[in-house]
Amino acid sequence: MARDGEVKTQEKQQDLDKLNENIVKIEELSARLVAALAQKKPIPPSLQGPSQELFLKAASAYMAEMMNNPARVIEHQVSHWGKTLKHYVDAQQRLSHGDLTPPPDETPKDRRFQNPLWQSNPYFNFLKQQYMLNAEAMENAVTDLEGMDARDRRRVDYFTRQIIDMMSPTNFLATNPDALQHALETDGESLVKGLENLVRDLEDHHGEMIVNLADKEAFEVGRNIGTSKGSVVFRNRMFELIQYAPLTEEVHKTPLLIFPPWINKFYILDLREQNSLIKWITEQGYTVFVVSWVNPNEGYADVRMDDYVEEGFLTAIEQVKKITSEPKINVIGYCIAGTTLSITLGLMKQRGDTSVKSATFFTTLTDFSDQGEVGVFLDDDFVDGIEAEAKRTGLMKSLYMNRTFSYLRSNDLIYQPAIRSYMMGEAPPAFDLLYWNGDATNLPGKMAVQYLRGLCQRDELATSGFSICGTTVHLSDVTVPLCAIGCETDHIAAWDSSYNGIRQMGSKNKTFILSESGHIAGIVNPPSKKKYGHYTNTDLSLSPQEWKAGAQFHQGSWWPRWEKWLHARSGKMVPARQPGDSGAEILGPAPGNYVKSQATP
């Protein structure tokens, strides 16, 4: 018995020592937390949410509905009150009779509520059902509003959903059974680790509450991601040009130049050997070049779209022609770089420049008449705020773009990661795609505003024409043979809008491929994974819905189908070209220097 008492005493002492250690940690972390929050810079209200005008429109529409159709409003309210009261009474009656099982639960399945306690525990089940009833009431109230135009309705729907998602009981420690259970199992250690994660994220982002989605220490560009062999063969203030080392003895005569978006870094196309599109294309026998855009600072305040076209696209095309001694090349544009590539091709058409043999567009918007989900952020309230900030700082900082795209998938990219990191105390995963997602870039302020105003808001490229480099270009000016890939669940560049833009281009030789999945996974889809399939249909005279309804589905990646298309436009085979064999100066190994620069806070 004495021995048992000694063991218990030791265990109590160990628990006390652990508690004291955690208290010391909490005190240290609290001091760091205060210091990190002190770094936070003020953000203009116009960049944190929609203007008050939108809320006034919604309130006015609701008041008008109440005046003109009071029966419907009363019906909504009575229905919500009735369901809420019935659920409350059912739960109370069960508890009063000692029944600890929750009342019948007919709420829809939701992966946020996977813990069995959400179904079996009366407290957690009551919270979940009430949350779902409230969410349903809010959605119904907004859905039935009349007197609002379609665009305002879409924005009200979106921001209402943001409020609903934010208020989920899973987002709060006291109402999250997973976090509470884990805290008990770890004697509170998970909460201390969660606080450590929170402080680290605040310090990493200068006081901004941004969750690190991936372990930043697990990756280094050039060491274990972005590792395809090659050399930087040209550099100016806008980009570095990388030429990749051949992986075959012979290559197609016509080289291939890839323009990635400058709102992210190019190595999304070269994450790892298993899913590197750059490596795969090189393995098929092509001389591959890629543009690595500069991560601009305040010194780029006056850079415009014209500069990206002249000093970026046109200069890169000329350099590839010069290095390979070829009069024509093939090009790829991804996302915003595809949009700008279409502008560049229109300009080249007007100038009589036939340097481009064919063009491929990845998830590219050129017709902005339907802006898709991201359109809720493209009204004047947000764009005016971006323009004011651009005038003040010279930049559109990465923070605002990251937030915008994250809130399009807030449960996946904000709340769930925050729960795992801050409540569960889990370390961020070593996930290359999420690491890339957090490796952000700034944009020159004037260029960003020019893009947002002229293309996104006024849709000039598909309508009146977009002003660039002293002239005006239109989609009909794009006449080279082209292939476009859209992605079925793309929430950034909706595939049907991409398709509509391709239809308006002047080329007589067009191919459109629709990949399964989204903006990234639909493109970075190597054949070896055998994961996502794709659709084809040669009749581009059809509407998007008709095109898909009549399309043929193919299992597996679209990469081989596209390569077959590219093969026919890439000339005969010639001895493989090595970086530097043309006499071009080697400025350093791939992936270069520009890709490693970090965005200014």
Coordinates of C-alpha atoms in Angstrom, one line a residue, residues 165-577:
D165 CA -19.9 29.5 -41.9
M166 CA -18.1 31.7 -39.4
M167 CA -20.7 31.1 -36.7
S168 CA -20.4 27.3 -36.9
P169 CA -20.1 25.8 -33.3
T170 CA -17.1 23.8 -34.6
N171 CA -15.2 27.1 -34.8
F172 CA -15.3 27.7 -31.0
L173 CA -13.4 25.8 -28.3
A174 CA -16.3 25.5 -25.9
T175 CA -18.6 24.0 -28.5
N176 CA -16.1 21.8 -30.4
P177 CA -16.1 18.2 -28.9
D178 CA -13.0 17.2 -30.9
A179 CA -11.0 20.0 -29.3
L180 CA -12.4 19.4 -25.8
Q181 CA -11.8 15.7 -25.9
H182 CA -8.2 16.2 -27.2
A183 CA -7.5 18.8 -24.5
L184 CA -8.6 16.2 -21.8
E185 CA -6.6 13.4 -23.4
T186 CA -3.4 15.6 -23.4
D187 CA -3.9 17.2 -20.0
G188 CA -4.3 20.6 -21.8
E189 CA -1.0 20.1 -23.8
S190 CA -3.0 20.5 -27.1
L191 CA -4.2 23.9 -26.1
V192 CA -0.7 25.1 -25.2
K193 CA 0.6 23.8 -28.6
G194 CA -2.4 25.5 -30.2
L195 CA -1.4 28.8 -28.6
E196 CA 2.2 28.2 -29.8
N197 CA 0.8 27.7 -33.3
L198 CA -1.3 30.9 -33.1
V199 CA 1.6 33.0 -31.9
R200 CA 3.9 31.6 -34.6
D201 CA 1.3 32.4 -37.3
L202 CA 0.8 36.0 -36.0
E203 CA 4.6 36.5 -35.9
D204 CA 5.0 35.1 -39.4
H205 CA 2.3 37.4 -40.8
H206 CA 3.2 40.6 -38.9
G207 CA 0.1 40.4 -36.6
E208 CA -2.4 39.2 -39.2
M209 CA -4.5 36.2 -38.3
I210 CA -3.5 34.0 -41.2
V211 CA -3.2 30.2 -40.7
N212 CA 0.0 28.6 -42.0
L213 CA -1.5 25.8 -44.1
A214 CA 1.8 23.9 -44.5
D215 CA 5.0 23.3 -42.6
K216 CA 7.3 26.0 -43.9
E217 CA 10.4 24.2 -42.7
A218 CA 9.6 21.1 -44.7
F219 CA 10.3 22.6 -48.1
E220 CA 12.8 24.7 -49.9
V221 CA 12.5 25.7 -53.5
G222 CA 15.3 24.2 -55.4
R223 CA 16.0 21.5 -52.7
N224 CA 12.9 19.3 -52.6
I225 CA 10.4 21.3 -54.8
G226 CA 11.0 23.1 -58.0
T227 CA 14.0 20.8 -58.7
S228 CA 13.9 20.1 -62.4
K229 CA 17.4 20.7 -63.9
G230 CA 17.9 23.8 -65.9
S231 CA 19.5 27.2 -66.0
V232 CA 18.6 30.9 -65.9
V233 CA 19.5 32.1 -69.4
F234 CA 18.1 35.7 -69.3
R235 CA 17.0 38.2 -66.7
N236 CA 15.5 41.6 -66.7
R237 CA 13.5 43.6 -64.1
M238 CA 10.3 41.7 -64.9
F239 CA 11.4 38.0 -65.1
E240 CA 14.0 35.4 -65.2
L241 CA 13.9 33.0 -68.2
I242 CA 14.7 29.4 -67.3
Q243 CA 15.7 26.8 -69.9
Y244 CA 15.4 23.2 -68.8
A245 CA 17.9 20.5 -69.5
P246 CA 16.7 18.0 -72.0
L247 CA 15.7 14.5 -70.9
T248 CA 15.7 12.9 -74.4
E249 CA 18.4 12.7 -77.0
E250 CA 16.2 14.4 -79.6
V251 CA 13.7 17.2 -79.2
H252 CA 11.0 18.8 -81.3
K253 CA 12.4 21.6 -83.4
T254 CA 9.8 24.1 -82.1
P255 CA 10.5 25.2 -78.5
L256 CA 7.8 25.6 -75.8
L257 CA 7.6 28.7 -73.6
I258 CA 5.4 28.6 -70.4
F259 CA 4.0 31.8 -68.9
P260 CA 2.8 31.0 -65.3
P261 CA 0.6 33.5 -63.5
W262 CA 2.5 36.3 -61.7
I263 CA 0.0 36.2 -58.7
N264 CA 1.8 32.9 -57.7
K265 CA 5.1 31.3 -58.3
F266 CA 5.9 29.1 -61.3
Y267 CA 6.9 26.0 -59.4
I268 CA 3.2 24.9 -59.1
L269 CA 4.2 23.3 -62.4
D270 CA 7.3 21.7 -60.9
L271 CA 6.4 20.7 -57.4
R272 CA 7.9 17.2 -57.3
E273 CA 9.1 14.8 -59.9
Q274 CA 5.9 12.7 -59.7
N275 CA 3.6 15.6 -60.5
S276 CA 5.8 18.0 -62.4
L277 CA 4.2 19.1 -65.7
I278 CA 7.5 20.8 -66.7
K279 CA 9.4 17.5 -66.2
W280 CA 6.7 15.5 -68.0
I281 CA 6.8 17.8 -71.0
T282 CA 10.5 17.7 -71.1
E283 CA 10.4 13.9 -71.1
Q284 CA 8.1 13.9 -74.1
G285 CA 11.0 15.5 -76.2
Y286 CA 10.5 19.3 -76.0
T287 CA 12.9 22.2 -75.3
V288 CA 11.0 23.8 -72.4
F289 CA 11.4 27.4 -71.2
V290 CA 9.5 28.9 -68.3
V291 CA 9.1 32.6 -67.2
S292 CA 9.8 33.1 -63.5
W293 CA 8.2 36.5 -62.6
V294 CA 9.7 39.0 -60.2
N295 CA 8.0 39.5 -56.9
P296 CA 7.6 43.3 -57.1
N297 CA 8.3 45.8 -54.3
E298 CA 7.4 49.5 -54.0
G299 CA 9.9 50.2 -56.8
Y300 CA 7.4 48.7 -59.3
A301 CA 4.6 51.1 -58.4
D302 CA 4.4 52.5 -62.0
V303 CA 4.5 49.2 -63.8
R304 CA 1.5 48.6 -66.0
M305 CA 0.0 45.8 -68.1
D306 CA 1.9 47.4 -71.0
D307 CA 5.2 46.6 -69.2
Y308 CA 4.2 43.0 -68.6
V309 CA 3.4 42.7 -72.3
E310 CA 6.5 44.5 -73.7
E311 CA 9.2 43.6 -71.1
G312 CA 7.6 40.3 -70.1
F313 CA 5.8 38.4 -72.8
L314 CA 7.3 39.9 -76.0
T315 CA 10.8 39.9 -74.6
A316 CA 10.6 36.3 -73.4
I317 CA 9.3 35.2 -76.8
E318 CA 12.2 37.0 -78.6
Q319 CA 14.7 35.5 -76.2
V320 CA 13.5 32.0 -76.8
K321 CA 13.6 32.5 -80.5
K322 CA 17.2 33.9 -80.2
I323 CA 18.4 31.1 -78.0
T324 CA 17.0 28.3 -80.2
S325 CA 17.5 30.1 -83.6
E326 CA 13.8 29.3 -84.3
P327 CA 11.5 31.8 -86.1
K328 CA 8.4 30.5 -84.3
I329 CA 7.7 29.0 -80.9
N330 CA 4.7 27.5 -79.0
V331 CA 3.4 29.1 -75.9
I332 CA 1.3 28.3 -72.8
G333 CA -0.5 30.8 -70.5
Y334 CA -1.9 29.8 -67.1
C335 CA -4.7 31.7 -65.5
I336 CA -4.0 35.5 -65.5
A337 CA -0.9 34.9 -67.7
G338 CA -3.3 33.2 -70.2
T339 CA -5.5 36.3 -70.1
T340 CA -2.4 38.5 -70.8
L341 CA -1.1 36.1 -73.4
S342 CA -4.4 36.5 -75.4
I343 CA -3.8 40.3 -75.2
T344 CA -0.2 39.9 -76.3
L345 CA -1.3 37.6 -79.2
G346 CA -3.8 40.3 -80.3
L347 CA -1.1 42.9 -80.2
M348 CA 1.2 40.7 -82.2
K349 CA -1.5 40.2 -84.8
Q350 CA -1.8 43.9 -85.3
R351 CA 1.9 44.3 -85.5
G352 CA 2.3 41.5 -88.1
D353 CA 4.4 39.5 -85.7
T354 CA 4.1 35.8 -86.5
S355 CA 6.5 34.5 -83.8
V356 CA 3.9 32.3 -82.1
K357 CA 3.0 29.0 -83.9
S358 CA 0.3 27.9 -81.4
A359 CA -1.0 28.8 -78.0
T360 CA -2.3 26.8 -75.0
F361 CA -4.5 28.3 -72.3
F362 CA -4.8 26.8 -68.8
T363 CA -7.9 27.9 -66.8
T364 CA -7.9 31.3 -68.6
L365 CA -10.6 34.0 -68.4
T366 CA -10.9 36.4 -71.3
D367 CA -14.7 36.9 -71.2
F368 CA -15.6 38.5 -67.9
S369 CA -19.3 38.9 -68.5
D370 CA -19.8 36.2 -65.9
Q371 CA -17.1 36.6 -63.2
G372 CA -18.1 33.4 -61.3
E373 CA -17.6 33.1 -57.6
V374 CA -14.7 35.6 -57.4
G375 CA -17.1 38.3 -58.8
V376 CA -18.4 39.1 -55.4
F377 CA -15.1 40.9 -54.8
L378 CA -15.0 42.8 -58.0
D379 CA -17.5 45.5 -57.3
D380 CA -16.5 49.1 -56.8
D381 CA -16.5 48.9 -53.0
F382 CA -13.6 46.5 -53.1
V383 CA -11.8 47.7 -56.2
D384 CA -12.0 51.3 -55.0
G385 CA -10.3 50.2 -51.8
I386 CA -7.6 48.3 -53.8
E387 CA -7.0 51.4 -56.0
A388 CA -6.7 53.7 -53.0
E389 CA -4.2 51.3 -51.3
A390 CA -2.3 50.9 -54.6
K391 CA -1.9 54.7 -54.8
R392 CA -0.8 54.8 -51.2
T393 CA 1.7 51.9 -51.2
G394 CA 2.4 51.3 -54.9
L395 CA 1.3 47.7 -54.5
M396 CA -1.6 45.3 -54.3
K397 CA -0.2 43.3 -51.5
S398 CA -0.4 39.5 -51.4
L399 CA -2.4 39.7 -48.1
Y400 CA -5.5 40.9 -50.0
M401 CA -5.3 38.3 -52.7
N402 CA -4.7 35.5 -50.3
R403 CA -7.7 36.5 -48.2
T404 CA -9.9 36.8 -51.3
F405 CA -9.1 33.3 -52.6
S406 CA -9.2 31.8 -49.2
Y407 CA -12.7 33.1 -48.4
L408 CA -13.9 31.4 -51.6
R409 CA -13.3 28.2 -49.8
S410 CA -13.4 29.4 -46.2
N411 CA -14.2 26.1 -44.5
D412 CA -11.3 24.3 -46.2
L413 CA -8.7 27.1 -46.2
I414 CA -9.5 29.1 -43.0
Y415 CA -11.7 27.5 -40.4
Q416 CA -10.7 23.8 -40.6
P417 CA -7.0 24.6 -40.7
A418 CA -7.5 27.0 -37.7
I419 CA -9.3 24.3 -35.8
R420 CA -6.6 21.8 -36.4
S421 CA -3.8 24.2 -35.6
Y422 CA -5.1 26.3 -32.7
M423 CA -7.7 24.0 -31.0
M424 CA -6.2 20.6 -31.6
G425 CA -2.6 21.8 -31.4
E426 CA -1.5 20.0 -34.6
A427 CA 1.5 21.0 -36.5
P428 CA 0.8 22.1 -40.1
P429 CA 1.2 19.3 -42.6
A430 CA 4.3 18.9 -44.9
F431 CA 2.2 19.4 -48.0
D432 CA 3.9 20.8 -51.0
L433 CA 0.8 22.2 -52.7
L434 CA -0.3 24.1 -49.5
Y435 CA 3.3 25.4 -49.1
W436 CA 3.1 26.8 -52.6
N437 CA -0.3 28.3 -51.9
G438 CA 1.2 30.3 -49.0
D439 CA 4.3 31.4 -50.9
A440 CA 2.6 34.6 -52.0
T441 CA 3.6 37.5 -54.3
N442 CA 2.7 41.2 -54.5
L443 CA 1.4 42.9 -57.7
P444 CA 2.3 46.3 -59.0
G445 CA -0.5 48.6 -58.0
K446 CA -1.2 50.3 -61.3
M447 CA -1.1 47.0 -63.2
A448 CA -3.5 45.4 -60.7
V449 CA -6.0 48.3 -61.0
Q450 CA -5.7 48.3 -64.8
Y451 CA -6.5 44.6 -64.9
L452 CA -9.4 44.9 -62.4
R453 CA -11.0 47.9 -64.1
G454 CA -10.5 47.2 -67.8
L455 CA -10.8 43.4 -67.8
C456 CA -12.8 42.3 -64.8
Q457 CA -15.2 45.1 -64.4
R458 CA -15.6 46.5 -67.9
D459 CA -14.9 43.3 -69.8
E460 CA -13.2 45.3 -72.5
L461 CA -11.3 42.5 -74.2
A462 CA -14.5 40.7 -75.1
T463 CA -16.5 43.9 -75.9
S464 CA -15.1 47.3 -76.9
G465 CA -11.5 46.3 -76.9
F466 CA -8.7 46.6 -74.3
S467 CA -6.1 49.4 -74.6
I468 CA -2.5 48.1 -74.6
C469 CA 0.8 49.5 -75.8
G470 CA -0.8 52.3 -77.8
T471 CA -3.5 50.3 -79.5
T472 CA -6.7 48.4 -78.8
V473 CA -7.0 44.7 -79.0
H474 CA -10.0 42.3 -79.1
L475 CA -10.4 38.6 -78.7
S476 CA -11.1 38.4 -82.4
D477 CA -7.4 39.4 -82.9
V478 CA -6.3 36.0 -81.5
T479 CA -5.9 33.9 -84.6
V480 CA -3.2 31.4 -83.9
P481 CA -4.1 27.7 -83.5
L482 CA -5.1 27.2 -79.9
C483 CA -6.0 24.6 -77.2
A484 CA -7.7 25.6 -74.0
I485 CA -8.1 23.6 -70.8
G486 CA -10.9 24.5 -68.3
C487 CA -11.5 22.8 -65.0
E488 CA -14.9 21.5 -64.0
T489 CA -15.1 22.8 -60.4
D490 CA -12.8 25.8 -60.8
H491 CA -13.9 28.5 -58.4
I492 CA -11.4 31.1 -59.7
A493 CA -11.8 30.8 -63.5
A494 CA -15.2 29.2 -64.1
W495 CA -14.9 26.7 -67.0
D496 CA -18.0 28.0 -68.9
S497 CA -16.7 31.6 -68.8
S498 CA -13.3 30.3 -70.1
Y499 CA -15.1 28.4 -72.8
N500 CA -17.1 31.5 -73.9
G501 CA -13.9 33.5 -74.2
I502 CA -12.3 30.9 -76.4
R503 CA -15.3 30.8 -78.6
Q504 CA -14.9 34.5 -79.3
M505 CA -11.3 34.3 -80.3
G506 CA -10.6 34.7 -84.0
S507 CA -8.7 31.4 -84.5
K508 CA -10.1 28.9 -87.0
N509 CA -8.3 26.1 -85.2
K510 CA -9.6 25.7 -81.7
T511 CA -9.6 22.8 -79.2
F512 CA -11.3 22.9 -75.8
I513 CA -10.7 20.2 -73.1
L514 CA -12.6 20.2 -69.8
S515 CA -10.7 18.5 -67.0
E516 CA -12.4 17.2 -63.8
S517 CA -11.5 18.9 -60.5
G518 CA -10.5 22.5 -59.8
H519 CA -8.1 25.3 -60.7
I520 CA -4.9 23.5 -59.5
A521 CA -5.7 19.8 -59.3
G522 CA -7.4 19.8 -62.7
I523 CA -4.1 21.1 -64.3
V524 CA -1.5 19.4 -62.1
N525 CA -3.0 16.0 -63.0
P526 CA -0.2 13.6 -64.1
P527 CA -1.2 10.5 -66.1
S528 CA 0.5 8.3 -63.5
K529 CA -2.1 9.2 -60.8
K530 CA -5.1 8.0 -63.0
K531 CA -7.2 10.3 -60.9
Y532 CA -9.2 12.9 -62.8
G533 CA -10.7 12.4 -66.3
H534 CA -11.6 14.9 -69.0
Y535 CA -14.2 15.8 -71.6
T536 CA -13.9 16.6 -75.3
N537 CA -16.3 17.9 -77.9
T538 CA -15.2 19.4 -81.2
D539 CA -18.3 21.5 -81.7
L540 CA -17.5 24.9 -80.1
S541 CA -20.5 26.5 -81.6
L542 CA -22.6 25.2 -78.7
S543 CA -23.3 26.9 -75.5
P544 CA -21.2 25.6 -72.5
Q545 CA -24.1 23.5 -71.2
E546 CA -24.8 22.0 -74.6
W547 CA -21.1 21.4 -75.2
K548 CA -20.7 19.4 -72.0
A549 CA -24.0 17.5 -72.5
G550 CA -22.7 16.3 -75.9
A551 CA -19.1 15.8 -74.8
Q552 CA -17.3 12.5 -74.6
F553 CA -15.8 11.6 -71.2
H554 CA -12.3 10.1 -71.1
Q555 CA -10.7 8.4 -68.1
G556 CA -7.3 9.8 -66.9
S557 CA -5.3 12.9 -67.4
W558 CA -5.7 15.3 -70.4
W559 CA -1.9 15.7 -70.6
P560 CA -1.3 13.0 -73.3
R561 CA -4.2 14.2 -75.4
W562 CA -2.9 17.8 -75.3
E563 CA 0.7 16.6 -76.0
K564 CA -0.6 14.8 -79.1
W565 CA -2.1 18.1 -80.2
L566 CA 1.1 19.9 -79.5
H567 CA 3.2 17.3 -81.2
A568 CA 1.5 18.0 -84.5
R569 CA 2.6 21.7 -84.2
S570 CA 6.1 21.3 -83.0
G571 CA 8.1 20.3 -86.1
K572 CA 10.6 17.5 -86.7
M573 CA 13.0 16.0 -84.2
V574 CA 16.5 17.6 -83.8
P575 CA 19.4 16.9 -81.5
A576 CA 18.6 18.0 -77.9
R577 CA 19.5 21.5 -77.0

